[in-house]
Short mmCIF file of C-alpha atoms and ligand atoms in Angstrom, two decimals:
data_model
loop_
_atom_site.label_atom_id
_atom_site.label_comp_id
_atom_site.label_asym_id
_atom_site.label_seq_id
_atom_site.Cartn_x
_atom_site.Cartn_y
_atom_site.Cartn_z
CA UNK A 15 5.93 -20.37 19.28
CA UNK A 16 5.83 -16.62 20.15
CA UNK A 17 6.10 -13.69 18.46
CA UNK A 18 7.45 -11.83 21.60
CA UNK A 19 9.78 -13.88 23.24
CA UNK A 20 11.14 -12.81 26.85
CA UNK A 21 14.55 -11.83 26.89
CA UNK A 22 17.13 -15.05 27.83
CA UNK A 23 18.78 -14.83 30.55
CA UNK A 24 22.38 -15.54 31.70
CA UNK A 25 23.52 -18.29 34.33
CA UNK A 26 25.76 -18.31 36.20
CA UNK A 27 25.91 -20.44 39.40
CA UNK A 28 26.23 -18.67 43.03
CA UNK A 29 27.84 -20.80 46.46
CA UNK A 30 25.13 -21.24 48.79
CA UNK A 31 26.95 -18.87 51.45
CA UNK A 32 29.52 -15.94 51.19
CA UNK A 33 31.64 -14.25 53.25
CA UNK A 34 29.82 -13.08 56.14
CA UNK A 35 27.28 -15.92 55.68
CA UNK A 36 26.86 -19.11 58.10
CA UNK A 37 27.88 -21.93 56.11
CA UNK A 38 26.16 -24.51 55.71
CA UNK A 39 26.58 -27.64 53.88
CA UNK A 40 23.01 -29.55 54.44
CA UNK A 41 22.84 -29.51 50.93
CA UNK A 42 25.58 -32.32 50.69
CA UNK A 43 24.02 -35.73 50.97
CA UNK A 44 26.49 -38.20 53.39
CA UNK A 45 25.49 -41.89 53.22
CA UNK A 46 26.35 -43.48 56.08
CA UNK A 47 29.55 -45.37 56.73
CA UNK A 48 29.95 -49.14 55.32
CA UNK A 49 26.53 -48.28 53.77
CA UNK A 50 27.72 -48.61 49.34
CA UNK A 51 28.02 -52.02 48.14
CA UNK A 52 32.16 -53.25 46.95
CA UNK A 53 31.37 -54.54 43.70
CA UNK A 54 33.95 -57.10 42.11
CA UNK A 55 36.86 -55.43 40.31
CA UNK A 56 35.62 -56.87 37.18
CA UNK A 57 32.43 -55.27 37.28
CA UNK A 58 30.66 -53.95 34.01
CA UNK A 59 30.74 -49.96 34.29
CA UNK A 60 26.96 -49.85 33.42
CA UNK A 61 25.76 -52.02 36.31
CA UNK A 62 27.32 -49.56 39.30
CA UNK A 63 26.11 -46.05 37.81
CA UNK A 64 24.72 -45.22 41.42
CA UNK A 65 28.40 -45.24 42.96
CA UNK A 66 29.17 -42.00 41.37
CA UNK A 67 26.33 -40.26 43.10
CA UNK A 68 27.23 -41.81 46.40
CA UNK A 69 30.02 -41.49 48.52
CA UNK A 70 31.88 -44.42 49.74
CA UNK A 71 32.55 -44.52 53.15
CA UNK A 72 34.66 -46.68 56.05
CA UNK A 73 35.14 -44.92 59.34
CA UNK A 74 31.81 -43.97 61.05
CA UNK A 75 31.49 -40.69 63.29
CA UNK A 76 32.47 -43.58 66.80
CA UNK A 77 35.36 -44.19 64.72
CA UNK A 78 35.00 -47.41 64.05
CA UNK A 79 35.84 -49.02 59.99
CA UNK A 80 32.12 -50.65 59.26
CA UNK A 81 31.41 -52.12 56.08
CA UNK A 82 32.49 -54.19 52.61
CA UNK A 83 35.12 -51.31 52.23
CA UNK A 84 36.71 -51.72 55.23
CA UNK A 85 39.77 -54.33 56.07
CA UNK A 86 42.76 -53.24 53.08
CA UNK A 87 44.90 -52.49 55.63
CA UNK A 88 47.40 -53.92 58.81
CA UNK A 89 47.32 -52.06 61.95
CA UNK A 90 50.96 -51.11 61.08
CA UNK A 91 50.21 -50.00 58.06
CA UNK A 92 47.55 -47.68 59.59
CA UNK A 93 49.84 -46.34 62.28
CA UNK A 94 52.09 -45.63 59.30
CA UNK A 95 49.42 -44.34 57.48
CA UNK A 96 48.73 -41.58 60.47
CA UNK A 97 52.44 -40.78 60.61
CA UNK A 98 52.20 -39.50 56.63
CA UNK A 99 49.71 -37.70 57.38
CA UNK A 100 51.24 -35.81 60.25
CA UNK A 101 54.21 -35.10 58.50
CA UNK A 102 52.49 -33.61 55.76
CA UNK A 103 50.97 -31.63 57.80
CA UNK A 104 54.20 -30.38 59.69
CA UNK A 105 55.66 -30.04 56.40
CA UNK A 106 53.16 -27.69 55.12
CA UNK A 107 53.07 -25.55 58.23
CA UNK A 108 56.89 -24.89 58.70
CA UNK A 109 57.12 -24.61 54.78
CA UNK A 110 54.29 -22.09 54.61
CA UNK A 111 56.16 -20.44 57.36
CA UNK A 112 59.31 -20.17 55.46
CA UNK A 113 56.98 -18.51 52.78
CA UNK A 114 56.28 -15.63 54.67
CA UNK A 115 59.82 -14.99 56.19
CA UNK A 116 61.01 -14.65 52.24
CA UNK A 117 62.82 -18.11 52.13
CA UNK A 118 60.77 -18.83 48.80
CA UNK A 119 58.94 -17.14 46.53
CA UNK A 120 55.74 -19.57 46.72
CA UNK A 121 53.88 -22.28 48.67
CA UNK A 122 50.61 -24.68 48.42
CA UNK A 123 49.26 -26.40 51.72
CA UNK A 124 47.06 -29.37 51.81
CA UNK A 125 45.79 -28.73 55.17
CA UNK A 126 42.58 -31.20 55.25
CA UNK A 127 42.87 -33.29 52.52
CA UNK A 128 46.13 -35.35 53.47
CA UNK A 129 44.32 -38.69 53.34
CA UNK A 130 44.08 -37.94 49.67
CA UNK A 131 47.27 -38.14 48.68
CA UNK A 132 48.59 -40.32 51.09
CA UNK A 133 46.83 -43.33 51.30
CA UNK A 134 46.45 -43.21 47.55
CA UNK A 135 50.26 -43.82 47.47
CA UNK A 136 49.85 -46.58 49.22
CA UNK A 137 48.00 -48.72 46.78
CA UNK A 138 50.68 -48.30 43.91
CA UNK A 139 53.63 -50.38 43.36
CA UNK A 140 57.10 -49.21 41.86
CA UNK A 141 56.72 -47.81 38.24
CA UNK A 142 53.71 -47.28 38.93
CA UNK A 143 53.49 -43.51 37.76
CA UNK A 144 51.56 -40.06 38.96
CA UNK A 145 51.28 -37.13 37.06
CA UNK A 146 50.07 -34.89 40.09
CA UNK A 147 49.12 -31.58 40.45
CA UNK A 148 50.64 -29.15 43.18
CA UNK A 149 48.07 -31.05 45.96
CA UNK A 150 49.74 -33.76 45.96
CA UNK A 151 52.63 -34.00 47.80
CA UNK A 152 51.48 -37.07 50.17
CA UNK A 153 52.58 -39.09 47.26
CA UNK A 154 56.13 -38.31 47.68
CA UNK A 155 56.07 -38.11 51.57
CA UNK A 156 53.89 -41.61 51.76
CA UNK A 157 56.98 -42.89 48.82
CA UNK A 158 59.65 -42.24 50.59
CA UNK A 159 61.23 -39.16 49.10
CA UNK A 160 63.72 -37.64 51.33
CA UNK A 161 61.78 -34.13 52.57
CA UNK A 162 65.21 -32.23 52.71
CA UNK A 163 65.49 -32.63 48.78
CA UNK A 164 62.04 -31.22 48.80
CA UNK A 165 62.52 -28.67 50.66
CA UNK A 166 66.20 -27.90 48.52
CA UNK A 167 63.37 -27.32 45.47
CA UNK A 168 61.21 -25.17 47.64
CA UNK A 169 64.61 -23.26 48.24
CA UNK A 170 65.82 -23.21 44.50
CA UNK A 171 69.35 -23.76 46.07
CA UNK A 172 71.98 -25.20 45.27
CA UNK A 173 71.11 -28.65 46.00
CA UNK A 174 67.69 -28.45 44.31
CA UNK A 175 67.28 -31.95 42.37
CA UNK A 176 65.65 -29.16 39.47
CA UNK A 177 68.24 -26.51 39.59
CA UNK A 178 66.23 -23.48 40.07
CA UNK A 179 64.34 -24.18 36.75
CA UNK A 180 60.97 -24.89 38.52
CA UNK A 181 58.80 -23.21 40.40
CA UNK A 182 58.56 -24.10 44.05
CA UNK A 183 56.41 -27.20 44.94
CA UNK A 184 57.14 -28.53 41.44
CA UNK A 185 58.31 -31.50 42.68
CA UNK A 186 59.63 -33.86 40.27
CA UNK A 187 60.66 -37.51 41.19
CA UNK A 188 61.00 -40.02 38.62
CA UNK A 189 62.08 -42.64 40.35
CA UNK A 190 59.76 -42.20 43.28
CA UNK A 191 56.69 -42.42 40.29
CA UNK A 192 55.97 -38.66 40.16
CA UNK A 193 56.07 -36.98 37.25
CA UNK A 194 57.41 -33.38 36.67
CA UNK A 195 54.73 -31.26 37.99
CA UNK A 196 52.89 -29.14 35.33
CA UNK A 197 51.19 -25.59 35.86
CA UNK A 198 49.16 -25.90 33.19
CA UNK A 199 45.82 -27.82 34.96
CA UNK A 200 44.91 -30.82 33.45
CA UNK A 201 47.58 -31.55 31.29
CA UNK A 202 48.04 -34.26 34.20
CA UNK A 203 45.30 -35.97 32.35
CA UNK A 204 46.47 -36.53 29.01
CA UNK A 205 49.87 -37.00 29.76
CA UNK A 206 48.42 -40.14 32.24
CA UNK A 207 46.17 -41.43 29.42
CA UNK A 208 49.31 -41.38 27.11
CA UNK A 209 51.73 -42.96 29.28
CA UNK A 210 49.11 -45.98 30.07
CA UNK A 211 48.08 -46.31 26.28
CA UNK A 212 52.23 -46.71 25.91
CA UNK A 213 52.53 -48.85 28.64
CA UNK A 214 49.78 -51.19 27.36
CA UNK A 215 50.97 -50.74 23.80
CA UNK A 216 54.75 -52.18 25.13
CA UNK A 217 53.00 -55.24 27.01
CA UNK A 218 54.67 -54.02 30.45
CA UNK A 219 52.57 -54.37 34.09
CA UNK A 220 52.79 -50.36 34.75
CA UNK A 221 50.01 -48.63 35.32
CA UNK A 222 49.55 -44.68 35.25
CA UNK A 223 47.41 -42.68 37.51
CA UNK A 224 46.29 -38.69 36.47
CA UNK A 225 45.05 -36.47 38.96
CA UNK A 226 43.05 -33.17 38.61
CA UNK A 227 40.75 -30.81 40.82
CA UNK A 228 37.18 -30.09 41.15
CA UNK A 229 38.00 -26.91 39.05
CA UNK A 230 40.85 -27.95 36.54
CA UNK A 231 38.07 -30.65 35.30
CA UNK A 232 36.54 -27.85 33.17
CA UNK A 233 39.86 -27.89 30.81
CA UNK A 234 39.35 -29.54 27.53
CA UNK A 235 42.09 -32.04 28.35
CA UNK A 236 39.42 -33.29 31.17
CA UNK A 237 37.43 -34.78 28.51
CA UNK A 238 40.04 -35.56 25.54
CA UNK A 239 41.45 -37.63 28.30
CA UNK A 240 38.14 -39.43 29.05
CA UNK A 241 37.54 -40.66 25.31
CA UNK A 242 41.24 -41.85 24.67
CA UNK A 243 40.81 -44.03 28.43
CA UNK A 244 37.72 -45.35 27.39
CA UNK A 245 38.41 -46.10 23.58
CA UNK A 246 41.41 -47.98 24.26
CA UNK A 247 41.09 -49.28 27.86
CA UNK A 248 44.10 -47.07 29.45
CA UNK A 249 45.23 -49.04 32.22
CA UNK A 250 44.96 -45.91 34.23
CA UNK A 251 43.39 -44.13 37.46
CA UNK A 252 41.95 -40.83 37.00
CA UNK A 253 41.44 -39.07 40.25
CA UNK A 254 39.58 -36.03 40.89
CA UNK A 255 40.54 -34.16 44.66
CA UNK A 256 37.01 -32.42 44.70
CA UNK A 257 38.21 -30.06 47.51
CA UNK A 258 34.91 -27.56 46.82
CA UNK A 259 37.00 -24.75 45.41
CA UNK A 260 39.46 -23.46 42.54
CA UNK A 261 40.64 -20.40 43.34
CA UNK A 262 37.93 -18.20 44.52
CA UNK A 263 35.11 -20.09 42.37
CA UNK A 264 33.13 -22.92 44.10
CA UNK A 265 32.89 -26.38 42.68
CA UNK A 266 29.59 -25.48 41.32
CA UNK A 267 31.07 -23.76 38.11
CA UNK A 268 32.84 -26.73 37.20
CA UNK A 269 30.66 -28.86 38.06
CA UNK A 270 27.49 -27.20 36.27
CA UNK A 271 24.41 -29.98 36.02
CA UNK A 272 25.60 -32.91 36.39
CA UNK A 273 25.05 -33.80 39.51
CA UNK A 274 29.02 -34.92 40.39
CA UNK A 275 32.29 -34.56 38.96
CA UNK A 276 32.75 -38.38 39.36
CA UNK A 277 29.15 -39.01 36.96
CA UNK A 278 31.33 -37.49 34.46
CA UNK A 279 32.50 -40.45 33.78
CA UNK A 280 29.36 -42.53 32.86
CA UNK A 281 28.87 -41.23 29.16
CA UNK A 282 32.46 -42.59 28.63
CA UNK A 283 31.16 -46.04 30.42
CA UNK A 284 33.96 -45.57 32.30
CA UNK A 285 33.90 -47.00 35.87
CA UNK A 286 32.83 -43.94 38.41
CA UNK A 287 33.17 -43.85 42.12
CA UNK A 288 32.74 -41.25 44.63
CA UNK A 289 34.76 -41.45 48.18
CA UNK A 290 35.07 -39.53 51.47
CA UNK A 291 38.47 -37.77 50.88
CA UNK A 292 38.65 -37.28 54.37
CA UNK A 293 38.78 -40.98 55.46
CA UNK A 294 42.28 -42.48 54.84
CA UNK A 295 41.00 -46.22 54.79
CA UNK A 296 37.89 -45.48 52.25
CA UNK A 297 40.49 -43.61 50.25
CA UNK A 298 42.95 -46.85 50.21
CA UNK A 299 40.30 -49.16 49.42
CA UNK A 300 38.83 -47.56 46.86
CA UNK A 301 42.67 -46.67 44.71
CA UNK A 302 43.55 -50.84 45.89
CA UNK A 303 40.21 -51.49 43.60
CA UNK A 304 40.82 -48.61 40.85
CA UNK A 305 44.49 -49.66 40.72
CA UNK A 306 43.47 -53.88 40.06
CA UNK A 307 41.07 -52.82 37.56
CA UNK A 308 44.00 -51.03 35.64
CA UNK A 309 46.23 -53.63 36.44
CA UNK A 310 43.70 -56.29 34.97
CA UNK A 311 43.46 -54.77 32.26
CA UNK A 312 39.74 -53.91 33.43
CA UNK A 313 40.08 -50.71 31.76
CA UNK A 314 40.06 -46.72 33.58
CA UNK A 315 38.38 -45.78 36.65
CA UNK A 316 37.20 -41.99 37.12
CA UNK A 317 37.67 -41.48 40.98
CA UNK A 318 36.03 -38.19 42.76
CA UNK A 319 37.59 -37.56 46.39
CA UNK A 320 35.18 -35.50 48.27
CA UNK A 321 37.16 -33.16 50.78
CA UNK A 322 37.95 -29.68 51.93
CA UNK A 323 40.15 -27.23 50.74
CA UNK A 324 40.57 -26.03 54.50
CA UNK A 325 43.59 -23.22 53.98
CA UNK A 326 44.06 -20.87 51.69
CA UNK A 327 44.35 -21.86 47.39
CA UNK A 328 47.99 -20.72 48.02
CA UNK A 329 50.48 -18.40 49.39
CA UNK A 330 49.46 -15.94 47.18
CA UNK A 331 45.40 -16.38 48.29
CA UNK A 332 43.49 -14.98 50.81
CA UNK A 333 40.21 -17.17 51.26
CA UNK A 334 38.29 -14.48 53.65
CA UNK A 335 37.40 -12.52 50.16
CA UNK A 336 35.34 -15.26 49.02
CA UNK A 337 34.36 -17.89 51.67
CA UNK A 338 32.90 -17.35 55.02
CA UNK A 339 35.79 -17.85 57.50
CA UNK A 340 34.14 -20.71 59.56
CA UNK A 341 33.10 -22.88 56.55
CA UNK A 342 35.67 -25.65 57.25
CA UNK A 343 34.31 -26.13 60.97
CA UNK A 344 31.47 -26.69 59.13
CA UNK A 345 32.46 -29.26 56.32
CA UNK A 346 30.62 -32.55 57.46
CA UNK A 347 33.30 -35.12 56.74
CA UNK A 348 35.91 -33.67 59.29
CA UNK A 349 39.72 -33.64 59.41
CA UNK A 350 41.67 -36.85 58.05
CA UNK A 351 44.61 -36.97 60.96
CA UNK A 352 41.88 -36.90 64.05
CA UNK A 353 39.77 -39.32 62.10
CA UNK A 354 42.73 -41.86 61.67
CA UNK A 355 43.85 -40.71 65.42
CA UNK A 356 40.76 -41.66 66.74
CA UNK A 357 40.01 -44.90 65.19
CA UNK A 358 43.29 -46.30 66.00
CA UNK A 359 42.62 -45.04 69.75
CA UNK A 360 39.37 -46.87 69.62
CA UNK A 361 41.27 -49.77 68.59
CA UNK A 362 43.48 -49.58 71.66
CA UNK A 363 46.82 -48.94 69.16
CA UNK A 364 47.07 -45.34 69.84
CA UNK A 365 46.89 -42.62 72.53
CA UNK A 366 46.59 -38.97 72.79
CA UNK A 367 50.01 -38.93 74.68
CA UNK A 368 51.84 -41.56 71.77
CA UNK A 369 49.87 -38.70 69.30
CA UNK A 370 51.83 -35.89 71.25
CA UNK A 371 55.06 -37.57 71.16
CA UNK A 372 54.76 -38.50 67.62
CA UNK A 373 54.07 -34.73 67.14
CA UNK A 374 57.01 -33.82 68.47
CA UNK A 375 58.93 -35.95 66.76
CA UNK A 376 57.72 -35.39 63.59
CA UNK A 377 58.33 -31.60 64.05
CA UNK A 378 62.15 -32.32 65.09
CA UNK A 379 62.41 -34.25 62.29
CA UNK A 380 61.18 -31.35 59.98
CA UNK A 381 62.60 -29.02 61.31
CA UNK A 382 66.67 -30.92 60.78
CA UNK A 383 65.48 -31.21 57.55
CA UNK A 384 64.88 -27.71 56.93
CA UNK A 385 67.90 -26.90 58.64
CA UNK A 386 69.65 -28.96 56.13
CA UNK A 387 68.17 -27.62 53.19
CA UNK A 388 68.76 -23.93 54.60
CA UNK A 389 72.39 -24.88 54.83
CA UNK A 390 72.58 -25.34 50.81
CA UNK A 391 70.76 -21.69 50.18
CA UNK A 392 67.23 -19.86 50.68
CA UNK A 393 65.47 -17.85 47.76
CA UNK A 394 67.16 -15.00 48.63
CA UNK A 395 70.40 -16.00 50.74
CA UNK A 396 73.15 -18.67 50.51
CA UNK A 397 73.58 -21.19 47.02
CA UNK A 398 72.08 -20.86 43.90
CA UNK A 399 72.24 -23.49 41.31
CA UNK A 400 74.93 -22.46 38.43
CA UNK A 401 73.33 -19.78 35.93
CA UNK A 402 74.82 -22.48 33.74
CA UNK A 403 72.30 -25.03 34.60
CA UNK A 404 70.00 -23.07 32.97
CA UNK A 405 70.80 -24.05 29.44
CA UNK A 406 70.92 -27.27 30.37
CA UNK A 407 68.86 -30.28 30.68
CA UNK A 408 66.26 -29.19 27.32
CA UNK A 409 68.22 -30.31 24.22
CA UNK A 410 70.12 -33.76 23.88
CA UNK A 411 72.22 -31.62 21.84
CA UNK A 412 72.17 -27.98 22.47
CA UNK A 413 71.24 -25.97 19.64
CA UNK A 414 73.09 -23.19 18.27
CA UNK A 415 71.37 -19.99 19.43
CA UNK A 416 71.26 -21.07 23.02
CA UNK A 417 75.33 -21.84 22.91
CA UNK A 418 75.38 -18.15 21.88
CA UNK A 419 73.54 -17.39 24.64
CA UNK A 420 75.59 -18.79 26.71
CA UNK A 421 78.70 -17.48 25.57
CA UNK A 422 76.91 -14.65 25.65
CA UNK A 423 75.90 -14.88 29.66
CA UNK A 424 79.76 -16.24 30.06
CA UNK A 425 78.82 -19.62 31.86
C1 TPP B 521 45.23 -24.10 32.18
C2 TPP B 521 45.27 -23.29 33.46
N1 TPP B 521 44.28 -22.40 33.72
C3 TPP B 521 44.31 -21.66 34.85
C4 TPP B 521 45.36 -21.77 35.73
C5 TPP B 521 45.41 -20.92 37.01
N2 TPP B 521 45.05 -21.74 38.17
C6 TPP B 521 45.98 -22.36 38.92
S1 TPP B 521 45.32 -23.29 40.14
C7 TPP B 521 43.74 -22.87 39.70
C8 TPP B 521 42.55 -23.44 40.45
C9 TPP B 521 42.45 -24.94 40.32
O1 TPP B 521 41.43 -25.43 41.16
P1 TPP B 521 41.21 -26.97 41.33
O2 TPP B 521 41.38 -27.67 40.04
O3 TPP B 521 39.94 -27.16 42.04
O4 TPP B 521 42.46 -27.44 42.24
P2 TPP B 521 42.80 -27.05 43.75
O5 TPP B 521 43.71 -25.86 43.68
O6 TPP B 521 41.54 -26.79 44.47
O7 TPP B 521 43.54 -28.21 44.31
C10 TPP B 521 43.74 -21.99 38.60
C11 TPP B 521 42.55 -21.44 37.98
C12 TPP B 521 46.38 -22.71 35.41
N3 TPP B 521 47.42 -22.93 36.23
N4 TPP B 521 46.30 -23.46 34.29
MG1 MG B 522 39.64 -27.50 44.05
#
């Protein structure tokens, strides 16, 4: 003890490189391909603390799927699996396009972490249900959900399945197993936890599956959510899309000491597993074994997807200000498509001319789509839903002071 003590001093934790800087990831250990063990689904959480320090992996750098990961999928199914990923891609690109010639107010790419999303889909079965952040949209374009009614929401026009009462890329699909998308981060996790617990409590086979990112884990909710999903067993899948950056703070502020996001999980003894985001068959294995465990009744499973954010946080987000401008060339785990391209090339089912057609038809196809949707109304052009619609839609019975309001508004 001391007398004098030196003055304490704040922390606060600094990226490696800014802008400016060379980036440079060496820093981020990558185990080699086929190289982390597949434990059996009904594996006691305690025994497999190392996998959320590790990073499961299934595609090496030749491109070929190595080790007890690999084999969840049919060669169609991974042609199919490419094709959602392209057209997620194409999506984002013409819709971030629209963006900035003023057809809506507001857009959020995925650009590099499309495996996430989609293959994830993939290993769900209907009822099955998301609560999914803005990142996420894989899930609907891997489901099934027509893009020209996504696009109508992106539009707010008059076709938009939410009637102008969302903001754009608040994509809600019941039906399809997405719920209403929330701006408030983490709430995603709660809400899953909830709707498992219920779906438990009412003896039905549904399972839930929440989904956060690297920085929304820092929320309160994060953790509320952990206790309830280990107390009671929540037949659910929490995924975390560790894509290295919120908004223009690195994953190291949410992150703090503990090593990873995913070893979050281990003082809850929940099941904790760390995959390469960018790798569209780890990504499937690994939500096929979280989504059995739930499904067993094996109890939650605390997934970390390790990827890049490679564009910008949003529309309104200009990256340069924070990041060096080269730091995705750098990320070590490359891009999901060329992976999946490649290895399906090795495999003799693919070819860089069948990749150029698909291309093209993939853009045709997005861009009849958007036609479509831009027949039925832009932000600022064209079909509005009814001001009416408005009131609507809250209240099973609407209360007095909003029928004022109405009367008010004459709709
Ligand atoms: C409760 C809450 N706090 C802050 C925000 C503002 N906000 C929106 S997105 C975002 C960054 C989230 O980063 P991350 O969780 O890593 O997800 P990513 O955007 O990288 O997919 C922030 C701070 C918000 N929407 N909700
Ligand atoms: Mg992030």
């Amino acid at each position: 003890m001391t007398d004098n003590p030196a003055p304490l001093k704040f922390h606060v934790p600094e990226p490696e490189v800014r802008p400016g800087g060379t980036p440079d990831f060496s820093n981020v250990p990558i185990p080699k391909a086929g190289s982390v063990d597949r434990p059996p689904v009904d594996v006691d959480p305690r025994t497999i603390r190392d996998l959320a320090y590790s990073i499961i992996r299934v595609l090496n750098r030749e491109g070929d799927a190595v080790g007890p990961w690999a084999g969840t999928l049919t060669d169609e199914e991974q042609l199919e699996g490419l094709r959602h990923m392209m057209t997620l891609r194409t999506f984002d690109a013409r819709m971030q396009m629209a963006q900035r010639q003023g057809k809506t107010s507001f857009y959020m790419q995925h650009m590099g972490e499309e495996a996430v999303s989609c293959a994830f889909r993939k290993a769900l079965i209907q009822g099955d249900m998301n609560f999914p952040t803005y990142r996420q949209a894989g899930l609907l374009i891997a489901g099934g959900y027509p893009m020209v009614d996504m696009m109508n929401q992106i539009y707010s026009n008059e076709m938009d399945p939410l009637k102008g009462r969302q903001l754009p890329i608040m994509y809600s699909a019941k039906d399809h197993g997405f719920f209403s998308i929330s701006g408030n981060l983490t709430t995603q996790y709660i809400q899953a936890v909830g709707w498992a617990m219920a779906s438990a409590i009412k003896g039905d086979t549904k399972i839930a599956v929440g989904w956060v990112g690297d920085g929304a884990t820092a929320e309160s909710d994060f953790h509320a959510a952990l206790v309830f999903a280990s107390t009671y067993k929540a037949p659910v899948v929490l995924n975390i899309v560790n894509n290295q950056w919120a908004i223009s703070t690195f994953q190291g502020i949410a992150r703090g000491g503990s090593g990873t996001f995913a070893a979050r999980g281990l003082g809850f003894g929940i099941a904790a597993l760390r995959v390469d985001g960018n790798d569209y068959l780890a990504v499937h294995a690994v939500a096929k074994w979280a989504a059995e465990r739930a499904r067993n009744n094996l109890g939650p499973t605390l997934v970390e997807y390790v990827t890049y954010r490679v564009g910008a946080h949003s529309t309104s987000d200009d990256p340069s200000a924070y990041r060096p401008k080269t730091e995705s060339d750098a990320w070590p785990l490359g891009d999901p498509v060329i992976r999946l391209k490649n290895h399906l090339i090795r495999r003799g089912l693919w070819s860089d001319e069948r990749h150029k057609q698909t291309e093209a038809e993939i853009l045709e196809a997005v861009i009849a789509a958007q036609k479509e949707a831009e027949s039925h109304g832009t932000l600022h052009a064209g079909g509005k839903p009814s001001t009416r619609d408005m009131f609507e839609g809250v209240y099973a019975e609407m209360p007095p002071h909003l029928r004022r309001q109405r009367q008010k508004a004459g709709v």
